[in-house]
Tab-separated table of C-alpha atoms and ligand atoms in Angstrom:
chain	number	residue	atom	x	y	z
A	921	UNK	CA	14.192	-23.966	9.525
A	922	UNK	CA	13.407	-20.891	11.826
A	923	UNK	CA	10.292	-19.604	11.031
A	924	UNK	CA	10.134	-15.425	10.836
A	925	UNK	CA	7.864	-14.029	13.479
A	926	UNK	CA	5.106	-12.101	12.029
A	927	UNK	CA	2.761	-9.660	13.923
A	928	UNK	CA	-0.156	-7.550	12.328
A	929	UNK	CA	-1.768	-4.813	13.667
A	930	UNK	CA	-5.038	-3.666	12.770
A	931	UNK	CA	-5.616	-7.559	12.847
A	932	UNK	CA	-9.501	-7.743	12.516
A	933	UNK	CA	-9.872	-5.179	9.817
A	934	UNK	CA	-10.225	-5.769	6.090
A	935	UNK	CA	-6.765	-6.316	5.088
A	936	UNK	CA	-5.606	-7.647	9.012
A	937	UNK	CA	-7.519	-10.543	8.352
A	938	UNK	CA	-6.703	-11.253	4.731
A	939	UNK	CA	-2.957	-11.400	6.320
A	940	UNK	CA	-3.682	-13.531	9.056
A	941	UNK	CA	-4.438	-16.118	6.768
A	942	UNK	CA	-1.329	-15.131	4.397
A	943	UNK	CA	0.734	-15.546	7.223
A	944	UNK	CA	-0.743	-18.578	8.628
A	945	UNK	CA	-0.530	-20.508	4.699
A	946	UNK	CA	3.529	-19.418	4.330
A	947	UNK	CA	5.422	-22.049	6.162
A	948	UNK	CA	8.579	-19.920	6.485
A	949	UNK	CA	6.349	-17.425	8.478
A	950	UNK	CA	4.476	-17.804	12.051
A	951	UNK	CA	2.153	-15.336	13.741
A	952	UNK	CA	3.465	-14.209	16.695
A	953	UNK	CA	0.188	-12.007	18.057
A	954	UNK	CA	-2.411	-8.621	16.635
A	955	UNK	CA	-3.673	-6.222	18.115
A	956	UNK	CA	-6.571	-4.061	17.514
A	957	UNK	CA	-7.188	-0.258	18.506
A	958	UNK	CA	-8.092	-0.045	22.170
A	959	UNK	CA	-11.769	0.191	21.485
A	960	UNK	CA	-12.525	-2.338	19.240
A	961	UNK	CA	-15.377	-4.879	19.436
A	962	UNK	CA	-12.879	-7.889	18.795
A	963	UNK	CA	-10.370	-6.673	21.618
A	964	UNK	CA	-9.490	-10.198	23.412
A	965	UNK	CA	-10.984	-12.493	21.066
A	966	UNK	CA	-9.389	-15.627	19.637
A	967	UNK	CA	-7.545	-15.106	16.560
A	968	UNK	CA	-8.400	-17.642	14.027
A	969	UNK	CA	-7.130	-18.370	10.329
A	970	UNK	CA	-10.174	-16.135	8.292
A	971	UNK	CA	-11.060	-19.001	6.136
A	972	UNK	CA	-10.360	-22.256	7.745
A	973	UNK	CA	-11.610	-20.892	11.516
A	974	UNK	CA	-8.555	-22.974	13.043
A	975	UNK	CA	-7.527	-21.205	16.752
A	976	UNK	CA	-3.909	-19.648	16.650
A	977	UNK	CA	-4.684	-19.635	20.047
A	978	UNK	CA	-3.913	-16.064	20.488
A	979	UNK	CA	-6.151	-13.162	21.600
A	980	UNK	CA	-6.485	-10.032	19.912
A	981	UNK	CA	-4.634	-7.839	22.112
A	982	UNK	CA	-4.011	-3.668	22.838
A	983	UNK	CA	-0.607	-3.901	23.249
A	984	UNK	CA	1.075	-2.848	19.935
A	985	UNK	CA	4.655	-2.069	21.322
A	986	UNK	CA	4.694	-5.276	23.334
A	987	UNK	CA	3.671	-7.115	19.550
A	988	UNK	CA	6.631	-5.159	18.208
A	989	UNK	CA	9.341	-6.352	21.041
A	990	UNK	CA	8.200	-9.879	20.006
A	991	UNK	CA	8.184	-10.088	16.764
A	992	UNK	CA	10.607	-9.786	13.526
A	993	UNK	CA	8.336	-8.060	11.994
A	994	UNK	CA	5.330	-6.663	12.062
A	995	UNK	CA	2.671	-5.652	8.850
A	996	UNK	CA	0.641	-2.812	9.382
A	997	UNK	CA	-2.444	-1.945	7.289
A	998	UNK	CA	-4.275	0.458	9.513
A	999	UNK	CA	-4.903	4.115	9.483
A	1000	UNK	CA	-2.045	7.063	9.113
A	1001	UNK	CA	-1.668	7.755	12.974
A	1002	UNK	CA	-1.660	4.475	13.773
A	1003	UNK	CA	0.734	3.760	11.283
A	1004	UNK	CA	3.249	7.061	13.001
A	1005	UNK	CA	2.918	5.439	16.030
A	1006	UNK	CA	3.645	1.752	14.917
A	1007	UNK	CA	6.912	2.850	13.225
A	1008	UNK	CA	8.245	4.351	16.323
A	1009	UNK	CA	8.313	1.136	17.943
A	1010	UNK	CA	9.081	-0.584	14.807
A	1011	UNK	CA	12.942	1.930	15.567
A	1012	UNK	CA	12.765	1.015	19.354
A	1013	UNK	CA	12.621	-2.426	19.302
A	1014	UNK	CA	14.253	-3.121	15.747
A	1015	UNK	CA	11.810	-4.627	14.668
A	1016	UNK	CA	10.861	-4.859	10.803
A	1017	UNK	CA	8.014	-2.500	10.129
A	1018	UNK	CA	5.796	-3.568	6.564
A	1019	UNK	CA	3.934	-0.411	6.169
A	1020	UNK	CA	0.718	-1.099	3.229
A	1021	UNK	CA	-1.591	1.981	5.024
A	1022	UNK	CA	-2.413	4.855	3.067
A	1023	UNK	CA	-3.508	8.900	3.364
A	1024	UNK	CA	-0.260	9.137	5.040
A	1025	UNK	CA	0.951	12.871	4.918
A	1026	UNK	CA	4.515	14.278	4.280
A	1027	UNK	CA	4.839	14.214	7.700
A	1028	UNK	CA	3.658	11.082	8.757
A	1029	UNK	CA	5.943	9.669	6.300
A	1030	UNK	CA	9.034	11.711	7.817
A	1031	UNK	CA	8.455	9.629	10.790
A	1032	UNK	CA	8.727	6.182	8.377
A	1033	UNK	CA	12.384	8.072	7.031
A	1034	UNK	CA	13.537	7.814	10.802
A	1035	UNK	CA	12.568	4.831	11.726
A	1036	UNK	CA	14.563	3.350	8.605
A	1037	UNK	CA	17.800	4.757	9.688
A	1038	UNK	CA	17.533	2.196	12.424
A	1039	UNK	CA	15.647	-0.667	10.800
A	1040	UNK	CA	14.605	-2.067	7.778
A	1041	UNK	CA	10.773	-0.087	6.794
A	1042	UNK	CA	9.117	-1.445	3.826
A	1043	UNK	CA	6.499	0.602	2.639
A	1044	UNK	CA	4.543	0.570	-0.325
A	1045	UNK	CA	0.802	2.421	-1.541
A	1046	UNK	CA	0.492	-0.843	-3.350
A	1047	UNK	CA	2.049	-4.421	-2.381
A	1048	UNK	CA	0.836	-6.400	-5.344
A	1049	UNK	CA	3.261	-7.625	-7.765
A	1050	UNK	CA	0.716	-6.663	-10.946
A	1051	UNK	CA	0.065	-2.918	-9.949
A	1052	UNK	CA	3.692	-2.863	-9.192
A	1053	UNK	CA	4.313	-3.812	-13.009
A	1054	UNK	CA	1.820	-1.240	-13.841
A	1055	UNK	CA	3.491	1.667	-11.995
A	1056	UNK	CA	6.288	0.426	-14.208
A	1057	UNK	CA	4.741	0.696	-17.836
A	1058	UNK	CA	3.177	3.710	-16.687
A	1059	UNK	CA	6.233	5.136	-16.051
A	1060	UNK	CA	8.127	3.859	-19.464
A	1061	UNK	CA	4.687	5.001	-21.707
A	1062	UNK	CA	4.864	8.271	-19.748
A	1063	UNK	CA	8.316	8.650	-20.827
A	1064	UNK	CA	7.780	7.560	-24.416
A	1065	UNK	CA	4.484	9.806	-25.322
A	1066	UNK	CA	5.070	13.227	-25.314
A	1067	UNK	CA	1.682	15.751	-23.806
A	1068	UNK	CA	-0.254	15.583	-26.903
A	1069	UNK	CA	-1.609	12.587	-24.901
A	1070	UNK	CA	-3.521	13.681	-21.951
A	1071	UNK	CA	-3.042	11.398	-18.898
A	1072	UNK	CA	-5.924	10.299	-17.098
A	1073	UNK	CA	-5.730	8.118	-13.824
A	1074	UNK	CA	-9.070	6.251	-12.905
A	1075	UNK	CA	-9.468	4.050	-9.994
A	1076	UNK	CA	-12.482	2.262	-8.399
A	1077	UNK	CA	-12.744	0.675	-4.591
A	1078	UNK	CA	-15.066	-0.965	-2.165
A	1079	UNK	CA	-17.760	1.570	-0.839
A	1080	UNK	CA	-15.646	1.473	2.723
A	1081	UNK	CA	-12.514	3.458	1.587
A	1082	UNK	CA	-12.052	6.697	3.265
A	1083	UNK	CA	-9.422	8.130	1.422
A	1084	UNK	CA	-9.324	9.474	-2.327
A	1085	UNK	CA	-7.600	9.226	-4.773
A	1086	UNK	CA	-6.446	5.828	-3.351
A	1087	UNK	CA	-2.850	5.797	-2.786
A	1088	UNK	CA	-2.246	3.463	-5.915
A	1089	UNK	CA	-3.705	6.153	-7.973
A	1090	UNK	CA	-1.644	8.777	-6.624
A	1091	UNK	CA	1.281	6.459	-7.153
A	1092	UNK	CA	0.374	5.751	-10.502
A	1093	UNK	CA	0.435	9.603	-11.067
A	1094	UNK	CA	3.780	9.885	-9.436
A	1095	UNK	CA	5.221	7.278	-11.994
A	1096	UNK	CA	4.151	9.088	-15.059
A	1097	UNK	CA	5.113	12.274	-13.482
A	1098	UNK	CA	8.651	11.025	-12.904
A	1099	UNK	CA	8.376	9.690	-17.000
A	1100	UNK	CA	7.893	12.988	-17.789
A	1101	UNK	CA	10.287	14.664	-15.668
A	1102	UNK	CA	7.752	17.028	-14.227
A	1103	UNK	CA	6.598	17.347	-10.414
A	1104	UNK	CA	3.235	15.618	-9.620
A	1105	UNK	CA	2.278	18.750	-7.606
A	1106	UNK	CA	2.925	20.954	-10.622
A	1107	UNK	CA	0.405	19.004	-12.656
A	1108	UNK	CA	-1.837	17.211	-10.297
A	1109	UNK	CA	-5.832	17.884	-10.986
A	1110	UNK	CA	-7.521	16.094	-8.860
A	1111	UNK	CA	-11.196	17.477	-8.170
A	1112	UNK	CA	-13.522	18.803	-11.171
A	1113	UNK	CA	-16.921	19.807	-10.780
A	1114	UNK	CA	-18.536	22.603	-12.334
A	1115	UNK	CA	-17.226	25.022	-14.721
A	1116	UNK	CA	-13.588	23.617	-14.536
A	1117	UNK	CA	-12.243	25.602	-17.856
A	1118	UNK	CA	-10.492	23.532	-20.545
A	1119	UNK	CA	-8.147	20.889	-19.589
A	1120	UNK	CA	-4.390	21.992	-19.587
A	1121	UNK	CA	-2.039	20.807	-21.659
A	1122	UNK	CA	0.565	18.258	-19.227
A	1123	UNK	CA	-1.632	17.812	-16.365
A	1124	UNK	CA	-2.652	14.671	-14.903
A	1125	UNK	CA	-5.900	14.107	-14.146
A	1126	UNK	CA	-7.466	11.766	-11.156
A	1127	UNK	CA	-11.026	10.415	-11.224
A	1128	UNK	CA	-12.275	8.286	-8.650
A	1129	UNK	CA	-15.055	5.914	-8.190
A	1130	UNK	CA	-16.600	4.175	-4.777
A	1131	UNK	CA	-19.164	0.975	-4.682
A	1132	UNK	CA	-19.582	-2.452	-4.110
A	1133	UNK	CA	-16.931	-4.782	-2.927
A	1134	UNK	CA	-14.503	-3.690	-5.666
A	1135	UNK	CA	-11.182	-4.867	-4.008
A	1136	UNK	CA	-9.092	-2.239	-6.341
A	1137	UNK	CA	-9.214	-1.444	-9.954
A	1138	UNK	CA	-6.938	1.525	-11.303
A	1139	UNK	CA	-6.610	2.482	-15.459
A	1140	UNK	CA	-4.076	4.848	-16.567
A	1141	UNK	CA	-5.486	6.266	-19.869
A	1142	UNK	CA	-2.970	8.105	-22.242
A	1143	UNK	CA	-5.406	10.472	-24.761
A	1144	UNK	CA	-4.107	12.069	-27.761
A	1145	UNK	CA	-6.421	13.236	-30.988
A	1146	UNK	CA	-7.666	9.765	-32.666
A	1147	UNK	CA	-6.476	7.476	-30.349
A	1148	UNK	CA	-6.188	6.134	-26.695
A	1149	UNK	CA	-3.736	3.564	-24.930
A	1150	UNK	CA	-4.939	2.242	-21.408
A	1151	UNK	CA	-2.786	0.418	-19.304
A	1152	UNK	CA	-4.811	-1.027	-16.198
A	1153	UNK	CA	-5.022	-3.275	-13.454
A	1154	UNK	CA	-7.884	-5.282	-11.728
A	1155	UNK	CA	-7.358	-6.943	-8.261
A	1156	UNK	CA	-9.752	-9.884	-7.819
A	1157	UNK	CA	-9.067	-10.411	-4.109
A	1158	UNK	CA	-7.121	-8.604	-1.933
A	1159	UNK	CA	-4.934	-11.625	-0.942
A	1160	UNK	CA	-2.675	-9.963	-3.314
A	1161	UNK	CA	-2.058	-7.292	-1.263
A	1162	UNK	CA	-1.377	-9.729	1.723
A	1163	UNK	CA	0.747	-12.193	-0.206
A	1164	UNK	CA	2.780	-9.266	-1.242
A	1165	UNK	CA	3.236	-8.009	1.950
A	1166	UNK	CA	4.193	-11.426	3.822
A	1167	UNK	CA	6.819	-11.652	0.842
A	1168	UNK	CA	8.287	-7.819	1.961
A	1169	UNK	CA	8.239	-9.370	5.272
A	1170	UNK	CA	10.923	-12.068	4.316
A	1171	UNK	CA	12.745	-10.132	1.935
A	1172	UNK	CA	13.200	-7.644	4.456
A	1173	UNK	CA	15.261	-10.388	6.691
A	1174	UNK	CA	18.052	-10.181	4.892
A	1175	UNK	CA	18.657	-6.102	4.364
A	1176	UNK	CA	19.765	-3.446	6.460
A	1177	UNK	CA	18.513	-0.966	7.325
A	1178	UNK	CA	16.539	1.942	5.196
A	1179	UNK	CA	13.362	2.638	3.583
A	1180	UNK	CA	12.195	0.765	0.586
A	1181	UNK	CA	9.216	-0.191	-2.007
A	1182	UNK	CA	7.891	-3.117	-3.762
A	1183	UNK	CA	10.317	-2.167	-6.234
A	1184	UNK	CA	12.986	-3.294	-4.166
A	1185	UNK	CA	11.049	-6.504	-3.198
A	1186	UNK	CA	10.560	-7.638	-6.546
A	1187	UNK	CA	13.654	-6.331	-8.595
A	1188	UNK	CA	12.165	-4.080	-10.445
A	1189	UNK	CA	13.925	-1.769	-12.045
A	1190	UNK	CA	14.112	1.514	-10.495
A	1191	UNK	CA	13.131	5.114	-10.038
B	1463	NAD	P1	-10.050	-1.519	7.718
B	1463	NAD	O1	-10.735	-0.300	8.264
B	1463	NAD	O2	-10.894	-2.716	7.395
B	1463	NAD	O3	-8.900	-2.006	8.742
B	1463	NAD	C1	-8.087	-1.149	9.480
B	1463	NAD	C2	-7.968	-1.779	10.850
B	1463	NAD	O4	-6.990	-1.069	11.600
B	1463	NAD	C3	-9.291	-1.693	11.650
B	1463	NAD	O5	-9.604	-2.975	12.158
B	1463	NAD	C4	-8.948	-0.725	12.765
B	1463	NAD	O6	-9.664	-0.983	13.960
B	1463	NAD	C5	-7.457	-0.973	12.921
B	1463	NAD	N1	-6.773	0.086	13.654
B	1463	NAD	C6	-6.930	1.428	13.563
B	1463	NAD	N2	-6.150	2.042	14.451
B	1463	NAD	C7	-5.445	1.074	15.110
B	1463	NAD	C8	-4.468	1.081	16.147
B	1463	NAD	N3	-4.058	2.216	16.690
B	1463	NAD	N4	-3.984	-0.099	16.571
B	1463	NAD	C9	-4.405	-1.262	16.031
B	1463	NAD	N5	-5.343	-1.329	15.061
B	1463	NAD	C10	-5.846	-0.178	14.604
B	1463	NAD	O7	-9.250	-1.021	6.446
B	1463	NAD	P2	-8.543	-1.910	5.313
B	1463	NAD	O8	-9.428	-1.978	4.129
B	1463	NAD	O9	-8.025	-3.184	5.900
B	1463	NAD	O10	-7.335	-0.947	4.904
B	1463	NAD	C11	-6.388	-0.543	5.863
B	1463	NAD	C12	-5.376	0.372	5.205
B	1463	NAD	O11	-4.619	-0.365	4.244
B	1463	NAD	C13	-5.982	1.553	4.434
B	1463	NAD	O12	-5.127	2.677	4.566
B	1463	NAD	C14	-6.003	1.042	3.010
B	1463	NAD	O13	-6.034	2.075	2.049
B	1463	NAD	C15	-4.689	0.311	2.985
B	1463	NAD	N6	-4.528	-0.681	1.920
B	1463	NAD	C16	-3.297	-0.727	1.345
B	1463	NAD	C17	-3.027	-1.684	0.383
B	1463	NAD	C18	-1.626	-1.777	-0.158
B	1463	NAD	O14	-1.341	-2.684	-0.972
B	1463	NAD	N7	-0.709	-0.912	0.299
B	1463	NAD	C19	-4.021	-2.594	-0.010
B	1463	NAD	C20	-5.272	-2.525	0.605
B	1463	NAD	C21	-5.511	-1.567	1.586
C-alpha cells in the first residue's frame, strides 16, 4: 500500500500538534515534514508524535513551499495570511491543500477559489463529523420553523481564540440562513451591548463566550412564545477536528480538482 504524504503547517500550534499525532496513528497516511512561522521558538526542533514522544525524525522547518513540493497534501490550521499564502503553493505544486483555519475574509477565500481550479482545496470552518451533522439539522429546523422562532447561535472556546464568532458559529448561521432562504448579511446581529432596541423579527443572533480549555461548544437555540428547541454540539477533544481533517486528506486523493466542504467528505447531503 502507498502511504499518502501528509505535511502540516503551523505544526507546533494547538491543532498542528493534535494532527501530528492523527497523522502519525492512520496507517494509510505518513508525515512527510511541518513547518512553523519563521520566528517561532520550536523552529528546528524534532518533531515527535504529541502523546507517545516517539522522533519522526524530522525538524520543524521554515520552508512551507518546499513542504508543499513534497507532499500530497498538506493540512493547514494556522492563521488567515498564512493560510493565502499556503494555498498559492498548494496551485503551484499541485499539491492537496486541507484548509481548517478560520477569520478568513472574502478575499482571502478568493485566493482558496483559485487555487481549486488547479487542485483539489478542502476547506471547512468545522472538520468534525458531529458539528457537520449539526450544520445539517440546523439547516432542515431552519427550514421547517417559520420566524415566530427567534434563532439564537451560542458558542463557547478556549480562552486562546482570537477570532469571534468562531467560524462554526458563523457557519451555523449560514445554514439556517440558507433554511430560510434569506442572506446571513441581511439578518446577521452579532454585537449587543447597551440599549440595543427590541430584537427584530428574522434576525439571527450570535453570542459568544471565551474561558478555560473549552475545545468548542456551539447551541443553536430556535425561540418562539412557550417553547424552545436547541440543537447543539460539544467537542470533548479536538482530535475531532484532526481526525476529520486527515480523513479530507484521503478523500481528497481521489477527486479533481475544485473547492469543497466536509459535506462533500462525508456525503452529506447538500447545500
Ligand atoms: P494556534 O495558535 O495554537 O496554532 C496556529 C499555529 O500556526 C501556530 O503555531 C503559529 O505559529 C502557526 N503559524 C502562523 N503563521 C504561520 C506560517 N506563516 N507558517 C507556519 N506556521 C504558522 O491555533 P489553533 O488553536 O491550533 O488554531 C489554528 C486555526 O485553526 C484557527 O484559525 C482556529 O480557529 C482553527 N480551527 C479550526 C478548526 C476546524 O475544524 N476548522 C478546529 C480548530 C481550530
Amino acid at each position: 500500500m502507498t502511504q499518502v504524504k501528509i505535511g502540516v503547517v503551523g505544526c507546533s500550534g494547538r491543532m498542528g500538534q493534535t494532527l501530528i499525532g492523527a497523522i502519525l496513528d492512520q496507517e494509510k497516511a505518513m508525515l512527510s515534514g511541518g513547518t512553523e512561522r519563521h520566528d517561532s521558538p520550536h523552529m528546528g526542533q524534532a518533531i515527535r508524535h504529541p502523546v507517545t514522544g516517539i522522533d519522526t525524525g524530522l525538524m520543524v522547518s521554515a520552508d512551507a513551499e518546499a513542504l508543499f513540493k513534497n507532499s500530497h497534501v498538506v493540512i493547514d490550521f494556522t492563521c488567515p495570511t498564512a493560510t493565502v499564502l499556503h494555498t498559492h503553493y498548494a496551485a503551484k505544486h499541485g499539491t492537496i491543500h486541507i484548509a481548517g483555519t478560520t477569520g478568513m475574509t472574502a478575499e482571502d477565500e478568493k485566493a482558496l477559489w483559485a487555487a481549486a481550479e488547479k487542485v483539489a482545496v478542502v476547506y471547512a470552518a468545522n472538520f468534525s463529523l458531529g458539528v457537520n451533522l449539526l450544520f445539517y439539522l440546523t439547516r432542515k429546523a431552519a427550514s421547517m420553523l417559520d420566524e415566530d422562532f427567534d434563532i439564537e447561535i451560542l458558542e463557547m472556546h478556549h480562552r486562546h481564540k482570537v477570532d469571534a464568532p468562531s467560524g462554526t458559529a458563523l457557519s451555523l448561521g449560514q445554514q439556517a440562513a440558507k433554511g430560510r432562504s434569506v442572506d446571513l448579511d441581511q439578518v446577521a446581529d452579532r454585537g449587543r451591548d447597551g440599549i440595543t432596541g427590541e430584537r427584530r423579527r428574522g434576525d439571527i443572533g450570535f453570542a459568544t463566550l471565551r474561558g478555560g480549555n473549552v475545545a468548542g461548544e456551539h447551541t443553536v437555540s430556535f425561540n418562539a412564545d412557550d417553547e424552545r428547541i436547541e440543537l447543539s454540539h460539544k467537542a470533548g477533544d479536538r482530535a475531532i477536528f484532526a481526525r476529520g481533517a486527515v480523513k479530507a486528506a484521503l478523500w481528497a486523493t481521489t477527486q479533481d480538482a475544485g473547492l469543497y466542504n466536509m459535506f462533500d467528505v462525508l456525503g452529506l447531503p447538500g447545500e
